[in-house]
mmCIF file of C-alpha atoms in Angstrom:
data_model
loop_
_atom_site.group_PDB
_atom_site.id
_atom_site.type_symbol
_atom_site.label_atom_id
_atom_site.label_comp_id
_atom_site.label_asym_id
_atom_site.label_seq_id
_atom_site.Cartn_x
_atom_site.Cartn_y
_atom_site.Cartn_z
ATOM 1 C CA MET A 1 18.144 -31.285 18.305
ATOM 2 C CA SER A 2 18.450 -31.492 14.504
ATOM 3 C CA THR A 3 15.976 -32.626 11.845
ATOM 4 C CA HIS A 4 14.789 -31.869 8.307
ATOM 5 C CA VAL A 5 11.744 -31.832 6.006
ATOM 6 C CA TYR A 6 10.740 -30.831 2.465
ATOM 7 C CA GLY A 7 7.772 -28.861 1.176
ATOM 8 C CA ASP A 8 6.352 -31.767 -0.821
ATOM 9 C CA ASP A 9 6.814 -34.467 1.813
ATOM 10 C CA THR A 10 3.532 -36.223 2.581
ATOM 11 C CA ALA A 11 1.511 -35.713 5.744
ATOM 12 C CA LYS A 12 1.658 -39.484 6.266
ATOM 13 C CA ASP A 13 5.456 -39.471 6.348
ATOM 14 C CA VAL A 14 5.754 -36.350 8.527
ATOM 15 C CA PHE A 15 2.684 -36.433 10.790
ATOM 16 C CA GLY A 16 1.191 -39.884 10.272
ATOM 17 C CA THR A 17 -2.053 -38.388 8.941
ATOM 18 C CA LYS A 18 -3.951 -38.510 5.643
ATOM 19 C CA GLU A 19 -4.482 -34.758 5.269
ATOM 20 C CA LEU A 20 -3.248 -32.746 2.288
ATOM 21 C CA ILE A 21 -0.822 -30.068 3.478
ATOM 22 C CA PRO A 22 0.071 -27.323 0.964
ATOM 23 C CA ARG A 23 3.726 -26.957 0.025
ATOM 24 C CA ARG A 24 3.930 -23.497 1.611
ATOM 25 C CA GLN A 25 2.767 -24.866 4.981
ATOM 26 C CA MET A 26 4.562 -28.196 5.260
ATOM 27 C CA VAL A 27 8.000 -27.089 6.451
ATOM 28 C CA CYS A 28 6.724 -24.761 9.170
ATOM 29 C CA ARG A 29 3.978 -27.157 10.285
ATOM 30 C CA ALA A 30 6.788 -29.618 10.949
ATOM 31 C CA VAL A 31 8.941 -26.960 12.622
ATOM 32 C CA GLN A 32 6.095 -25.962 14.947
ATOM 33 C CA LYS A 33 5.407 -29.609 15.795
ATOM 34 C CA VAL A 34 8.986 -30.260 16.867
ATOM 35 C CA HIS A 35 9.149 -26.911 18.669
ATOM 36 C CA SER A 36 6.067 -27.873 20.702
ATOM 37 C CA GLU A 37 7.580 -31.274 21.533
ATOM 38 C CA ILE A 38 10.769 -29.606 22.798
ATOM 39 C CA GLN A 39 8.774 -27.126 24.888
ATOM 40 C CA ALA A 40 6.859 -29.999 26.479
ATOM 41 C CA SER A 41 10.013 -32.007 27.181
ATOM 42 C CA PRO A 42 12.181 -32.014 30.354
ATOM 43 C CA LEU A 43 14.687 -29.867 28.377
ATOM 44 C CA PRO A 44 12.632 -27.009 26.877
ATOM 45 C CA SER A 45 15.730 -24.866 26.293
ATOM 46 C CA VAL A 46 17.295 -27.308 23.819
ATOM 47 C CA PRO A 47 17.862 -25.389 20.555
ATOM 48 C CA LEU A 48 16.097 -26.566 17.409
ATOM 49 C CA ILE A 49 18.372 -26.662 14.366
ATOM 50 C CA TRP A 50 16.563 -27.404 11.104
ATOM 51 C CA SER A 51 19.565 -28.724 9.225
ATOM 52 C CA GLU A 52 17.895 -29.339 5.853
ATOM 53 C CA PHE A 53 14.852 -27.937 4.059
ATOM 54 C CA ASN A 54 13.685 -27.038 0.569
ATOM 55 C CA ALA A 55 10.471 -26.746 -1.413
ATOM 56 C CA SER A 56 10.929 -30.162 -3.043
ATOM 57 C CA TRP A 57 12.836 -33.354 -2.278
ATOM 58 C CA SER A 58 13.061 -34.248 -5.970
ATOM 59 C CA ASN A 59 14.341 -32.587 -9.142
ATOM 60 C CA HIS A 60 11.537 -30.287 -10.282
ATOM 61 C CA PRO A 61 12.792 -27.372 -12.439
ATOM 62 C CA GLU A 62 9.396 -25.664 -12.145
ATOM 63 C CA VAL A 63 10.029 -25.477 -8.390
ATOM 64 C CA THR A 64 13.682 -25.136 -7.392
ATOM 65 C CA ASP A 65 14.893 -23.432 -10.592
ATOM 66 C CA ALA A 66 11.926 -21.067 -10.830
ATOM 67 C CA PRO A 67 10.782 -17.668 -9.462
ATOM 68 C CA PHE A 68 8.316 -19.694 -7.373
ATOM 69 C CA MET A 69 11.106 -19.987 -4.803
ATOM 70 C CA GLY A 70 10.970 -16.274 -3.928
ATOM 71 C CA PRO A 71 7.451 -16.273 -2.442
ATOM 72 C CA TRP A 72 7.907 -19.798 -1.080
ATOM 73 C CA LEU A 73 11.014 -18.851 0.881
ATOM 74 C CA ALA A 74 9.438 -15.607 2.115
ATOM 75 C CA GLU A 75 6.311 -17.459 3.255
ATOM 76 C CA THR A 76 8.417 -20.132 4.963
ATOM 77 C CA ILE A 77 10.470 -17.529 6.831
ATOM 78 C CA ARG A 78 7.298 -15.683 7.892
ATOM 79 C CA ARG A 79 5.683 -18.856 9.264
ATOM 80 C CA CYS A 80 8.780 -20.359 10.917
ATOM 81 C CA ASP A 81 9.964 -17.193 12.676
ATOM 82 C CA GLY A 82 10.150 -17.699 16.432
ATOM 83 C CA PHE A 83 9.945 -21.501 16.385
ATOM 84 C CA VAL A 84 13.494 -22.452 15.391
ATOM 85 C CA GLN A 85 16.996 -21.230 16.209
ATOM 86 C CA GLU A 86 18.626 -22.060 12.861
ATOM 87 C CA MET A 87 17.486 -23.279 9.431
ATOM 88 C CA SER A 88 19.768 -24.519 6.663
ATOM 89 C CA TYR A 89 18.596 -24.513 3.050
ATOM 90 C CA TRP A 90 19.624 -27.637 1.146
ATOM 91 C CA THR A 91 21.851 -26.861 -0.636
ATOM 92 C CA PHE A 92 24.213 -24.101 -1.812
ATOM 93 C CA SER A 93 25.214 -25.584 -5.191
ATOM 94 C CA ASP A 94 23.528 -27.839 -7.744
ATOM 95 C CA VAL A 95 26.890 -29.624 -8.024
ATOM 96 C CA PHE A 96 27.141 -32.086 -5.129
ATOM 97 C CA GLU A 97 27.677 -35.793 -4.644
ATOM 98 C CA GLU A 98 24.047 -36.932 -4.433
ATOM 99 C CA GLN A 99 23.185 -35.726 -7.957
ATOM 100 C CA GLY A 100 26.178 -37.212 -9.774
ATOM 101 C CA VAL A 101 27.590 -35.516 -12.855
ATOM 102 C CA VAL A 102 25.459 -32.513 -13.856
ATOM 103 C CA LYS A 103 24.306 -32.900 -17.472
ATOM 104 C CA THR A 104 22.550 -29.537 -17.906
ATOM 105 C CA PRO A 105 22.633 -26.261 -15.962
ATOM 106 C CA PHE A 106 18.962 -26.381 -14.946
ATOM 107 C CA TYR A 107 17.688 -29.804 -13.925
ATOM 108 C CA GLY A 108 15.696 -28.887 -10.823
ATOM 109 C CA GLY A 109 18.639 -29.225 -8.469
ATOM 110 C CA PHE A 110 18.435 -28.291 -4.794
ATOM 111 C CA GLY A 111 21.089 -25.591 -4.993
ATOM 112 C CA LEU A 112 20.989 -21.817 -4.932
ATOM 113 C CA ILE A 113 23.690 -21.788 -7.613
ATOM 114 C CA ALA A 114 23.435 -23.730 -10.889
ATOM 115 C CA ALA A 115 26.396 -25.446 -12.553
ATOM 116 C CA GLY A 116 28.761 -22.843 -13.949
ATOM 117 C CA GLY A 117 28.268 -20.532 -10.965
ATOM 118 C CA ILE A 118 24.902 -19.210 -12.165
ATOM 119 C CA PRO A 119 22.693 -17.715 -9.408
ATOM 120 C CA LYS A 120 19.130 -19.078 -9.494
ATOM 121 C CA PRO A 121 15.989 -17.174 -8.374
ATOM 122 C CA ALA A 122 16.294 -18.778 -4.926
ATOM 123 C CA PHE A 123 19.732 -17.167 -4.514
ATOM 124 C CA ASN A 124 18.279 -13.758 -5.356
ATOM 125 C CA ALA A 125 15.401 -14.357 -2.964
ATOM 126 C CA PHE A 126 17.806 -14.966 -0.105
ATOM 127 C CA ALA A 127 19.805 -11.883 -1.132
ATOM 128 C CA LEU A 128 16.645 -9.761 -0.928
ATOM 129 C CA LEU A 129 15.350 -11.264 2.301
ATOM 130 C CA HIS A 130 18.766 -10.866 3.931
ATOM 131 C CA ARG A 131 18.164 -7.112 3.779
ATOM 132 C CA LEU A 132 15.169 -7.302 6.090
ATOM 133 C CA GLY A 133 15.583 -5.680 9.479
ATOM 134 C CA GLU A 134 16.521 -7.378 12.737
ATOM 135 C CA GLN A 135 13.220 -6.417 14.415
ATOM 136 C CA ARG A 136 9.941 -7.853 13.133
ATOM 137 C CA LEU A 137 6.968 -5.533 13.521
ATOM 138 C CA ALA A 138 3.470 -6.853 14.156
ATOM 139 C CA ASN A 139 1.440 -7.155 10.977
ATOM 140 C CA ASP A 140 -1.536 -9.355 10.067
ATOM 141 C CA ALA A 141 -1.470 -8.937 6.269
ATOM 142 C CA SER A 142 -0.783 -12.128 4.349
ATOM 143 C CA GLY A 143 2.223 -12.264 2.042
ATOM 144 C CA THR A 144 3.929 -9.523 4.026
ATOM 145 C CA LEU A 145 6.829 -9.050 6.439
ATOM 146 C CA VAL A 146 7.372 -5.669 8.115
ATOM 147 C CA THR A 147 10.719 -5.103 9.827
ATOM 148 C CA ARG A 148 12.992 -2.401 11.174
ATOM 149 C CA ARG A 149 16.763 -2.369 10.756
ATOM 150 C CA SER A 150 19.195 -1.326 13.477
ATOM 151 C CA ASP A 151 19.803 1.948 11.601
ATOM 152 C CA GLY A 152 16.100 2.782 11.879
ATOM 153 C CA ALA A 153 15.163 1.991 8.268
ATOM 154 C CA LEU A 154 11.798 0.333 7.679
ATOM 155 C CA VAL A 155 12.044 -2.684 5.348
ATOM 156 C CA VAL A 156 8.940 -4.419 3.985
ATOM 157 C CA ALA A 157 8.803 -7.656 1.994
ATOM 158 C CA LEU A 158 5.738 -8.320 -0.169
ATOM 159 C CA TRP A 159 5.071 -11.388 -2.271
ATOM 160 C CA ASN A 160 2.457 -13.023 -4.470
ATOM 161 C CA TYR A 161 2.454 -16.771 -3.887
ATOM 162 C CA ALA A 162 1.035 -19.175 -6.461
ATOM 163 C CA GLU A 163 0.996 -22.945 -6.169
ATOM 164 C CA VAL A 164 3.224 -24.736 -8.663
ATOM 165 C CA GLY A 165 1.596 -24.873 -12.094
ATOM 166 C CA THR A 166 -0.832 -22.023 -11.339
ATOM 167 C CA THR A 167 -0.847 -18.244 -11.652
ATOM 168 C CA SER A 168 -2.118 -15.774 -9.063
ATOM 169 C CA PRO A 169 -3.879 -12.519 -9.994
ATOM 170 C CA LEU A 170 -1.772 -9.374 -9.905
ATOM 171 C CA ARG A 171 -1.460 -8.204 -6.294
ATOM 172 C CA SER A 172 -2.048 -4.480 -5.843
ATOM 173 C CA VAL A 173 -0.633 -3.000 -2.637
ATOM 174 C CA ALA A 174 -0.980 0.492 -1.181
ATOM 175 C CA LEU A 175 1.537 1.308 1.555
ATOM 176 C CA ARG A 176 0.967 4.288 3.813
ATOM 177 C CA PHE A 177 3.825 5.526 6.002
ATOM 178 C CA THR A 178 2.271 7.739 8.668
ATOM 179 C CA HIS A 179 5.272 8.445 10.907
ATOM 180 C CA SER A 180 7.961 9.309 8.399
ATOM 181 C CA THR A 181 9.069 12.454 6.601
ATOM 182 C CA ALA A 182 10.848 10.465 3.884
ATOM 183 C CA ARG A 183 9.992 11.557 0.355
ATOM 184 C CA SER A 184 11.010 8.344 -1.395
ATOM 185 C CA ALA A 185 11.522 4.620 -0.960
ATOM 186 C CA THR A 186 13.675 2.109 -2.815
ATOM 187 C CA VAL A 187 12.076 -0.952 -4.398
ATOM 188 C CA GLN A 188 13.779 -4.166 -5.508
ATOM 189 C CA GLN A 189 11.986 -7.149 -6.971
ATOM 190 C CA ILE A 190 12.374 -10.581 -8.480
ATOM 191 C CA ASP A 191 9.757 -12.385 -10.534
ATOM 192 C CA ALA A 192 9.407 -14.158 -13.882
ATOM 193 C CA ILE A 193 11.366 -11.440 -15.731
ATOM 194 C CA HIS A 194 13.482 -9.881 -12.961
ATOM 195 C CA GLY A 195 16.331 -11.899 -11.485
ATOM 196 C CA ASN A 196 15.236 -15.041 -13.355
ATOM 197 C CA VAL A 197 18.122 -16.389 -15.444
ATOM 198 C CA ARG A 198 15.924 -18.912 -17.274
ATOM 199 C CA VAL A 199 14.700 -16.117 -19.553
ATOM 200 C CA ALA A 200 18.226 -15.504 -20.871
ATOM 201 C CA TYR A 201 18.991 -19.223 -20.963
ATOM 202 C CA GLU A 202 15.993 -19.978 -23.164
ATOM 203 C CA ARG A 203 16.764 -17.051 -25.460
ATOM 204 C CA MET A 204 20.231 -18.558 -25.813
ATOM 205 C CA GLY A 205 18.659 -21.769 -27.078
ATOM 206 C CA SER A 206 18.948 -23.665 -23.769
ATOM 207 C CA PRO A 207 22.407 -25.116 -24.488
ATOM 208 C CA ARG A 208 23.105 -28.309 -22.588
ATOM 209 C CA TYR A 209 26.754 -27.358 -22.160
ATOM 210 C CA PRO A 210 27.114 -23.549 -22.271
ATOM 211 C CA THR A 211 30.477 -22.192 -23.362
ATOM 212 C CA GLN A 212 32.540 -20.039 -21.009
ATOM 213 C CA ARG A 213 31.305 -16.972 -22.850
ATOM 214 C CA GLU A 214 27.698 -18.107 -22.509
ATOM 215 C CA LEU A 215 28.211 -18.842 -18.804
ATOM 216 C CA ALA A 216 29.498 -15.313 -18.288
ATOM 217 C CA GLN A 217 26.415 -13.948 -20.069
ATOM 218 C CA LEU A 218 24.136 -16.091 -17.933
ATOM 219 C CA ARG A 219 25.793 -15.011 -14.694
ATOM 220 C CA GLU A 220 25.316 -11.391 -15.740
ATOM 221 C CA ALA A 221 21.670 -11.998 -16.649
ATOM 222 C CA ALA A 222 21.092 -13.733 -13.307
ATOM 223 C CA ALA A 223 22.145 -10.726 -11.239
ATOM 224 C CA LEU A 224 19.711 -9.272 -8.719
ATOM 225 C CA PRO A 225 18.143 -6.141 -10.280
ATOM 226 C CA ALA A 226 19.300 -2.853 -8.782
ATOM 227 C CA PRO A 227 16.875 -0.998 -6.481
ATOM 228 C CA ILE A 228 14.652 1.656 -8.043
ATOM 229 C CA THR A 229 13.750 4.837 -6.188
ATOM 230 C CA HIS A 230 10.044 5.689 -6.043
ATOM 231 C CA ALA A 231 8.660 9.022 -4.879
ATOM 232 C CA LEU A 232 6.151 8.913 -2.037
ATOM 233 C CA GLN A 233 2.897 10.762 -2.615
ATOM 234 C CA SER A 234 1.724 12.103 0.772
ATOM 235 C CA GLY A 235 3.571 9.232 2.432
ATOM 236 C CA GLU A 236 1.965 6.609 0.192
ATOM 237 C CA LEU A 237 3.379 4.128 -2.297
ATOM 238 C CA GLU A 238 1.360 1.932 -4.644
ATOM 239 C CA LEU A 239 2.886 -1.263 -6.001
ATOM 240 C CA GLU A 240 1.849 -4.224 -8.111
ATOM 241 C CA VAL A 241 3.328 -7.636 -7.396
ATOM 242 C CA PRO A 242 3.000 -10.213 -10.199
ATOM 243 C CA SER A 243 2.443 -13.901 -9.655
ATOM 244 C CA ASP A 244 5.598 -15.490 -8.171
ATOM 245 C CA GLY A 245 6.897 -11.999 -7.414
ATOM 246 C CA LEU A 246 8.877 -10.926 -4.342
ATOM 247 C CA VAL A 247 9.356 -7.219 -3.635
ATOM 248 C CA LEU A 248 11.484 -5.473 -1.024
ATOM 249 C CA VAL A 249 10.616 -1.886 -0.051
ATOM 250 C CA THR A 250 13.113 0.124 1.997
ATOM 251 C CA LEU A 251 12.243 3.417 3.655
ATOM 252 C CA ALA A 252 15.232 5.190 5.163
ATOM 253 C CA SER A 253 14.970 6.438 8.748
ATOM 254 C CA ASN A 254 13.934 10.026 9.375
ATOM 255 C CA PRO A 255 16.826 12.488 9.143
#
């Protein structure tokens, strides 16, 4: 079966209740509800295809254009894993029929790509999370996904979620790898200053209609930062994740 929901839908509309459900919980609460209904039905093997989801159903630049999307997507993937066969983010581009003619590159559209082919933080978040491994390893820490790739590499996602309009304290993380002889790990991250094109756009004066040259500059500024190699000290790595930050740590398999 197919259905959809948004992070800021109301509990009344989705569940028929008066409770206040946080944005980071809404999508997966709905996914788990439908999953349970399928399991209890005469056809428990029917696949669940979540054909449309996003953090907001309206145009909120502070949500869908912002680094907020990195932790929100990571948290949504962590919570929804195992309850749904497919999920489709709505949508790929900010240029689509429901929004009409786009009058500025960043208007809080639903897309991963802004007008002019500019990758938004959500695009970079998906690019990072796509590098997680195929096998999820058991882990109880919040804001964390631990996985293993088919080539044996250990890939860990860490994030620092903050509700829209708020800031979370810096998250300090100490990773200890006890069964590896690796001497280093690669780290990639997106946050307010990494992989966030709005910084360059605002420095440019926030032009309503960027020129082709400005669009090229913005696309370059929007690129996902390259991974940085960090030495491991006795198998340990200490990291700090800022508010709205998403970090991917990759530890190659033992030689």
